XYZ file of N, CA and C in Angstrom:
588
model
N 76.674 90.053 98.494
C 77.412 90.528 97.698
C 77.414 89.963 96.380
N 77.402 90.559 95.210
C 77.102 90.115 93.910
C 78.463 89.205 93.480
N 78.297 88.197 92.553
C 79.414 87.566 92.073
C 80.526 88.369 91.421
N 80.039 89.618 90.839
C 81.351 90.342 90.502
C 82.038 90.937 91.577
N 81.288 91.550 92.762
C 82.272 91.973 93.764
C 82.817 90.829 94.409
N 82.296 89.523 94.570
C 83.146 88.640 95.011
C 84.541 88.449 94.319
N 84.432 88.319 92.958
C 85.515 88.148 92.075
C 86.379 89.472 92.457
N 86.026 90.555 92.462
C 87.021 91.772 92.667
C 87.654 91.522 93.967
N 86.903 91.202 95.048
C 87.640 91.064 96.136
C 88.725 90.003 96.144
N 88.388 88.747 95.498
C 89.272 87.580 95.393
C 90.549 88.226 94.541
N 90.229 89.054 93.613
C 91.331 89.711 92.782
C 92.242 90.535 93.612
N 91.646 91.208 94.543
C 92.547 92.315 95.182
C 93.415 91.483 96.261
N 92.751 90.328 96.949
C 93.232 89.658 97.832
C 94.482 88.899 97.224
N 94.453 88.334 96.098
C 95.360 87.783 95.399
C 96.436 88.646 95.089
N 96.416 89.828 94.857
C 97.237 90.603 94.497
C 97.979 91.078 95.878
N 97.341 91.416 97.000
C 97.919 91.468 98.163
C 98.972 90.462 98.560
N 98.321 89.241 98.672
C 99.036 88.147 99.006
C 100.377 87.944 98.294
N 100.260 88.241 96.892
C 101.778 88.031 96.099
C 102.444 89.260 96.355
N 101.914 90.380 96.721
C 102.631 91.671 96.923
C 103.537 91.334 98.260
N 102.954 90.943 99.253
C 103.620 90.547 100.595
C 104.645 89.613 100.316
N 104.653 88.458 99.477
C 105.645 87.549 99.167
C 106.647 88.238 98.374
N 106.435 89.133 97.518
C 107.404 89.735 96.818
C 108.211 90.748 97.861
N 107.497 91.472 98.619
C 107.923 92.493 99.441
C 109.314 91.512 100.424
N 108.663 90.309 100.888
C 109.488 89.424 101.990
C 110.544 88.948 101.060
N 110.842 88.380 99.821
C 111.704 88.066 99.286
C 112.572 88.886 98.700
N 112.262 89.969 97.826
C 113.030 90.907 97.352
C 113.114 92.435 97.988
N 112.451 92.528 99.107
C 112.488 94.158 99.844
C 111.576 94.950 98.859
N 111.611 96.132 99.220
C 110.857 97.400 98.846
C 111.328 97.520 97.280
N 112.379 97.207 96.797
C 112.724 97.395 95.353
C 112.359 96.640 94.712
N 112.030 95.290 95.130
C 111.333 94.220 94.362
C 109.805 94.348 94.078
N 109.167 95.228 94.742
C 107.715 95.370 94.647
C 107.405 96.373 93.622
N 107.331 95.637 92.403
C 107.328 96.548 91.330
C 105.847 96.171 90.326
N 105.297 96.907 89.719
C 103.923 96.469 89.187
C 104.457 95.393 88.215
N 105.423 95.234 87.479
C 105.740 94.003 86.710
C 105.902 92.650 87.569
N 106.495 92.786 88.731
C 106.621 91.558 89.364
C 105.382 91.262 90.146
N 104.509 91.958 90.255
C 103.069 91.987 91.050
C 102.418 91.070 90.032
N 102.305 91.608 88.674
C 101.564 91.133 87.756
C 102.023 89.722 87.315
N 103.397 89.678 87.319
C 103.970 88.232 87.005
C 103.582 87.208 88.034
N 103.736 87.665 89.260
C 103.504 86.731 90.377
C 102.126 86.358 90.589
N 101.149 87.520 90.562
C 99.741 87.235 90.659
C 98.944 86.645 89.562
N 99.323 86.838 88.347
C 98.557 86.712 87.135
C 97.527 87.639 86.965
N 97.670 88.733 87.657
C 96.619 89.792 87.516
C 97.096 90.943 86.582
N 96.160 91.281 85.652
C 96.997 92.523 84.942
C 97.101 93.834 85.363
N 98.020 94.566 84.823
C 98.347 95.896 85.341
C 96.991 96.742 85.464
N 96.128 96.688 84.476
C 94.966 97.332 84.478
C 93.960 97.200 85.405
N 94.034 95.679 85.989
C 93.093 95.284 86.961
C 93.800 95.950 88.380
N 95.019 95.837 88.293
C 95.708 96.365 89.594
C 95.361 97.894 89.729
N 95.541 98.561 88.808
C 95.043 100.157 88.911
C 93.708 100.153 89.019
N 92.790 99.339 88.362
C 91.529 99.641 88.858
C 91.181 99.259 90.185
N 91.842 98.347 90.957
C 91.493 97.923 92.452
C 92.318 98.848 93.435
N 93.612 99.312 92.824
C 94.499 100.130 93.971
C 94.640 101.390 93.334
N 94.600 101.852 92.141
C 94.780 103.225 91.851
C 96.228 103.391 91.399
N 97.281 102.676 91.994
C 98.745 102.873 91.653
C 99.461 101.683 92.468
N 100.714 101.775 92.329
C 101.606 100.818 92.837
C 101.687 101.185 94.248
N 101.584 102.487 94.627
C 101.662 102.976 95.883
C 100.164 102.664 96.848
N 99.200 102.539 95.942
C 98.025 102.245 96.501
C 97.954 100.682 96.950
N 98.684 99.713 96.204
C 98.939 98.240 96.549
C 99.782 98.345 98.035
N 100.776 99.014 98.018
C 101.514 99.065 99.361
C 100.623 99.581 100.494
N 99.874 100.697 100.145
C 98.981 101.133 101.347
C 98.261 100.239 101.601
N 97.214 99.664 100.728
C 96.368 98.686 100.975
C 96.932 97.444 101.742
N 97.998 97.046 101.368
C 98.714 96.005 102.017
C 98.994 96.074 103.587
N 99.615 97.493 103.719
C 99.836 97.826 105.079
C 98.355 98.272 105.785
N 97.485 98.656 105.314
C 96.252 98.713 105.891
C 95.467 97.554 106.373
N 95.605 96.635 105.504
C 95.270 95.200 105.693
C 95.931 94.580 106.956
N 97.088 94.604 107.025
C 97.890 94.049 108.164
C 97.788 94.856 109.281
N 97.613 96.192 109.275
C 97.211 97.034 110.427
C 95.845 96.588 111.007
N 94.935 96.361 110.054
C 93.636 96.018 110.841
C 93.912 94.497 111.401
N 94.547 93.705 110.851
C 94.838 92.491 111.699
C 95.328 92.767 112.999
N 96.312 93.583 113.035
C 97.009 93.798 114.303
C 96.091 94.506 115.252
N 95.313 95.494 114.823
C 94.229 96.081 115.734
C 93.267 95.064 116.317
N 92.968 93.956 115.466
C 91.953 93.141 115.976
C 92.641 92.299 116.945
N 93.925 91.874 116.925
C 94.665 91.105 117.722
C 94.837 92.127 119.197
N 94.810 93.265 119.027
C 95.070 93.938 120.246
C 93.621 93.928 120.976
N 92.621 94.351 120.187
C 91.274 94.458 120.904
C 91.024 93.186 121.476
N 91.399 91.964 120.869
C 91.117 90.771 121.604
C 91.957 90.347 122.562
N 93.031 90.874 122.629
C 93.709 90.691 123.935
C 93.182 91.550 125.230
N 92.545 92.855 124.766
C 91.990 93.483 125.922
C 90.778 92.927 126.336
N 90.069 92.045 125.450
C 88.652 91.323 125.812
C 89.093 90.280 126.939
N 90.235 90.008 127.088
C 90.662 88.989 128.239
C 90.962 89.357 129.587
N 91.308 90.631 129.622
C 91.711 91.112 130.975
C 90.626 92.266 131.339
N 90.597 92.508 132.825
C 89.624 93.560 133.472
C 90.339 94.705 133.788
N 91.360 94.745 134.455
C 91.974 95.873 134.887
C 92.879 96.629 133.782
N 93.406 97.956 134.195
C 94.161 98.566 133.150
C 95.451 98.076 133.098
N 96.001 97.622 134.299
C 97.524 97.088 134.219
C 97.491 95.838 133.599
N 96.597 95.113 133.661
C 96.473 93.912 132.751
C 96.417 94.135 131.415
N 95.655 94.855 130.976
C 95.420 95.452 129.462
C 96.704 96.155 128.896
N 97.304 96.860 129.621
C 98.402 97.513 129.141
C 99.465 96.241 128.785
N 99.802 95.308 130.012
C 100.578 94.214 129.660
C 100.250 93.470 128.352
N 98.960 93.151 128.111
C 98.304 92.214 127.165
C 98.446 93.027 125.907
N 98.347 94.312 125.723
C 98.483 94.860 124.473
C 99.905 94.832 124.000
N 100.758 95.070 124.974
C 102.257 95.139 124.750
C 102.827 93.805 124.301
N 102.202 92.627 125.090
C 102.471 91.158 124.604
C 102.060 90.992 123.273
N 100.714 91.368 122.990
C 100.040 90.777 122.117
C 100.823 91.591 120.590
N 101.159 92.739 120.805
C 101.851 93.553 119.587
C 103.088 92.955 119.256
N 103.904 92.434 120.377
C 105.413 92.010 120.058
C 105.076 90.402 119.491
N 104.213 89.714 120.200
C 103.769 88.295 119.504
C 103.427 88.553 117.933
N 102.597 89.464 117.625
C 102.115 89.677 116.273
C 103.330 89.914 115.302
N 104.350 90.638 115.850
C 105.475 90.968 114.969
C 106.296 89.670 114.856
N 106.467 88.899 115.930
C 107.142 87.751 115.698
C 106.585 86.705 115.011
N 105.263 86.781 115.097
C 104.437 85.648 114.150
C 104.470 85.991 112.677
N 104.467 87.241 112.572
C 104.106 87.941 110.893
C 105.296 88.829 110.777
N 106.704 88.397 110.736
C 107.880 89.389 110.680
C 107.573 90.085 109.007
N 107.587 89.293 108.059
C 107.246 90.201 106.946
C 106.431 91.090 106.871
N 105.046 90.826 107.170
C 103.916 91.855 107.223
C 104.534 93.052 108.149
N 104.913 92.632 109.522
C 105.275 93.860 110.407
C 106.476 94.639 109.798
N 107.216 93.930 109.089
C 108.566 94.755 108.343
C 108.026 95.917 107.363
N 106.827 95.442 106.771
C 106.204 96.224 105.820
C 105.488 97.510 106.419
N 104.701 96.956 107.698
C 104.067 97.999 108.296
C 104.772 99.085 109.120
N 105.906 98.639 109.421
C 107.011 99.752 110.098
C 108.213 100.134 109.114
N 107.722 99.915 107.733
C 108.938 100.578 106.758
C 108.611 102.104 106.351
N 109.832 102.526 105.849
C 109.743 103.851 105.554
C 108.483 104.122 104.526
N 108.453 103.186 103.603
C 107.268 103.398 102.566
C 106.042 103.433 103.273
N 105.636 102.541 104.141
C 104.421 102.370 104.753
C 104.287 103.785 105.729
N 105.183 104.283 106.432
C 105.157 105.463 106.972
C 104.753 106.839 106.271
N 105.521 106.856 105.076
C 105.203 107.939 104.083
C 103.655 107.480 103.654
N 103.209 106.598 103.268
C 101.754 106.374 102.812
C 100.894 106.854 103.988
N 101.064 106.370 105.057
C 100.270 106.365 106.163
C 100.385 107.915 106.658
N 101.487 108.431 106.689
C 101.486 110.067 106.802
C 100.677 110.671 105.852
N 100.642 110.597 104.554
C 99.835 111.188 103.454
C 98.450 111.012 103.413
N 98.019 109.794 104.117
C 96.831 109.324 104.019
C 96.258 108.934 105.540
N 96.681 109.762 106.375
C 96.428 109.541 107.824
C 94.905 109.598 108.118
N 94.323 110.595 107.626
C 92.759 110.590 107.876
C 91.960 109.511 107.339
N 92.400 109.209 106.052
C 91.589 108.240 105.256
C 91.813 106.805 106.063
N 93.165 106.633 106.575
C 93.362 105.306 107.238
C 92.723 105.220 108.650
N 92.748 106.324 109.245
C 92.078 106.380 110.632
C 90.661 105.997 110.462
N 90.065 106.773 109.420
C 88.696 106.536 109.037
C 88.354 105.032 108.825
N 89.304 104.430 107.899
C 89.030 103.039 107.552
C 89.172 101.966 108.647
N 89.975 102.718 109.745
C 90.486 101.501 110.819
C 89.249 101.972 111.933
N 88.580 102.821 111.747
C 87.905 103.175 112.875
C 87.186 102.286 113.704
N 86.432 101.261 113.051
C 85.943 100.128 113.691
C 86.942 99.459 114.698
N 87.846 99.172 114.115
C 88.915 98.449 114.853
C 89.475 99.157 115.870
N 89.655 100.339 115.896
C 90.318 101.499 116.937
C 89.380 101.533 117.935
N 88.008 101.367 117.628
C 87.012 101.725 118.597
C 87.036 101.059 119.942
N 87.468 99.796 120.062
C 87.334 99.101 121.303
C 88.767 99.534 121.876
N 89.688 99.826 121.420
C 90.843 100.172 121.898
C 90.613 101.728 122.681
N 89.991 102.675 121.954
C 89.631 103.994 122.341
C 88.778 103.808 123.767
N 87.523 103.056 123.351
C 86.727 102.990 124.669
C 87.315 102.199 125.833
N 88.273 101.383 125.586
C 88.807 100.739 126.596
C 89.668 101.657 127.243
N 90.533 102.542 126.645
C 91.412 103.588 127.409
C 90.573 104.629 128.003
N 89.428 105.006 127.438
C 88.610 106.043 127.986
C 87.840 105.405 129.446
N 87.311 104.280 129.272
C 86.661 103.635 130.455
C 87.684 103.442 131.559
N 89.009 103.150 131.417
C 89.781 103.052 132.356
C 90.503 104.234 132.997
N 90.433 105.320 132.120
C 90.742 106.706 132.425
C 89.664 107.308 133.290
N 88.410 106.998 132.795
C 87.272 107.585 133.887
C 87.252 106.787 135.043
N 87.681 105.580 135.236
C 87.796 104.781 136.724
C 88.963 105.200 137.385
N 89.900 106.167 136.931
C 90.913 106.439 137.478
C 92.108 105.577 137.545
N 92.123 104.626 136.567
C 93.301 103.570 136.673
C 94.381 103.816 135.528
N 94.031 104.875 134.713
C 94.921 105.539 133.880
C 95.112 106.883 133.882
N 96.190 107.530 133.803
C 96.600 108.866 133.770
C 95.634 109.677 133.230
N 95.132 110.904 133.439
C 94.270 111.722 132.815
C 95.214 112.590 131.814
N 95.152 112.041 130.492
C 95.856 112.755 129.449
C 94.953 112.527 128.323
N 95.112 113.272 127.311
C 94.348 113.343 125.934
C 94.431 111.712 125.530
N 93.388 111.042 124.977
C 93.727 109.845 124.411
C 94.684 109.457 123.468
N 94.803 110.539 122.467
C 95.957 110.131 121.486
C 97.312 110.132 122.276
N 97.475 110.920 123.276
C 98.843 110.907 123.863
C 99.024 109.448 124.715
N 97.818 109.337 125.564
C 97.825 107.906 126.061
C 98.202 106.628 125.178
N 97.532 106.869 124.193
C 97.669 105.755 123.168
C 99.352 105.642 122.735
N 99.671 106.811 122.384
C 101.216 107.024 122.018
C 102.127 106.453 123.325
N 101.928 106.661 124.374
C 102.532 106.309 125.415
C 102.673 104.668 125.584
N 101.417 104.200 125.219
C 101.382 102.647 125.394
C 102.017 102.134 124.027
N 101.678 102.350 122.900
C 102.085 101.739 121.779
C 103.297 102.266 121.118
N 103.627 103.706 121.551
C 105.139 104.168 120.951
C 106.266 103.327 121.223
N 106.443 102.832 122.507
C 107.560 102.117 122.908
C 107.563 100.555 122.297
N 106.397 100.328 122.121
C 106.260 98.788 121.388
C 106.527 98.880 119.950
N 106.122 100.028 119.341
C 106.360 100.159 118.044
C 108.017 100.387 117.788
N 108.451 101.093 118.507
C 110.051 101.214 118.580
C 110.824 100.068 118.702
N 110.468 99.201 119.708
C 110.841 97.972 119.888
C 110.686 97.011 118.750
N 109.703 97.014 118.127
C 109.364 96.308 116.996
C 110.286 96.690 115.832
N 110.288 97.985 115.543
C 111.108 98.433 114.361
C 112.632 98.205 114.493
N 113.100 98.142 115.847
C 114.590 97.807 115.948
C 114.564 96.292 115.741
N 113.824 95.594 116.323
C 113.966 94.102 116.398
C 113.922 93.550 114.783
N 112.877 94.064 114.141
C 113.010 93.875 112.674
C 114.084 94.379 111.787
N 114.756 95.541 112.153
C 115.500 96.151 111.149
C 117.070 95.708 111.732
N 117.368 95.989 112.977
C 118.617 95.724 113.478
C 118.850 94.206 114.109
N 117.551 93.728 114.734
C 117.829 92.571 115.403
C 118.690 92.404 116.618
N 119.083 93.401 117.229
C 119.666 93.212 118.482
C 118.853 93.469 119.841
N 117.609 93.353 119.722
C 116.671 93.278 120.791
C 116.256 91.820 121.153
N 116.208 91.298 122.457
C 115.933 90.170 122.651
C 114.280 90.237 122.976
N 113.480 90.103 121.761
C 112.068 90.443 121.752
C 111.188 89.641 122.914
N 111.691 88.466 123.247
C 111.027 87.746 124.414
C 111.286 88.347 125.729
N 112.548 88.895 126.054
C 112.811 89.744 127.294
C 112.144 90.854 127.253
N 111.964 91.571 126.079
C 111.145 92.898 125.813
C 109.644 92.517 126.348
N 109.249 91.491 125.996
C 107.700 90.984 126.026
C 107.690 90.799 127.595
N 108.700 90.659 128.258
C 108.515 90.255 129.607
C 108.655 91.501 130.514
N 109.595 92.452 129.998
C 109.924 93.412 130.884
C 109.393 94.752 130.606
N 109.198 95.062 129.284
C 108.538 96.222 129.040
C 107.098 96.861 129.427
N 106.363 95.737 129.304
C 105.143 96.151 129.812
C 104.873 96.807 131.359
N 105.847 96.348 132.136
C 105.876 97.136 133.325
C 106.252 98.366 133.202
N 107.153 98.856 132.456
C 107.601 100.183 132.236
C 106.586 100.873 131.666
N 105.917 100.493 130.950
C 104.845 101.230 130.001
C 103.659 101.415 130.952
N 103.394 100.437 131.670
C 102.385 100.774 132.919
C 102.856 101.826 133.832
N 104.149 101.896 134.207
C 104.481 102.766 135.180
C 104.229 104.367 134.462
N 104.403 104.499 133.000
C 104.331 105.675 132.435
C 102.817 106.031 132.397
N 101.757 105.203 132.602
C 100.286 105.472 132.219
C 99.730 105.310 133.616
N 100.096 104.967 134.675
C 99.405 104.579 135.816
C 99.451 106.072 136.560
N 98.041 106.277 137.251
C 98.141 107.538 137.848
C 99.053 107.814 139.018
């Protein structure tokens, strides 16, 4: 990587770091171009060069943290051999990630992120393909072995991650869920929905 590319990556990382801090302290309304330039010391022109728009900053931030979450989930699957253990490990890893990174999780599960992700779904799926591949391969292998119900992989993925996402959103927004209790009990119920 050339020095110019290294500087560009460092600048983008600096913008994303400060954008998350602003989001955490001020909410979505506080995530303005002026606030980002002031906090990061990066010019508006440079932000537009790297991200295209303010929405591009939010999308890049959500994608960055989504990538980290997917790496955590893939890592959790590497430690187990059977499908039941994998479902339990993925569920717990997701909820642990949300607890450890609540500001990033709040952004990832926000209306803004949902809108941006919906508008750019194919682009995001493509950008995260390398991180999604281990999950898809794991699902496919355990489906072929008969350990997971024979459903299309996107449906199976939704049955496993959908409830966990719902619990995370509720915990982040309302706070009336005991996330530790959910991590202990929900994996069993998800497993029941995907076991043959």
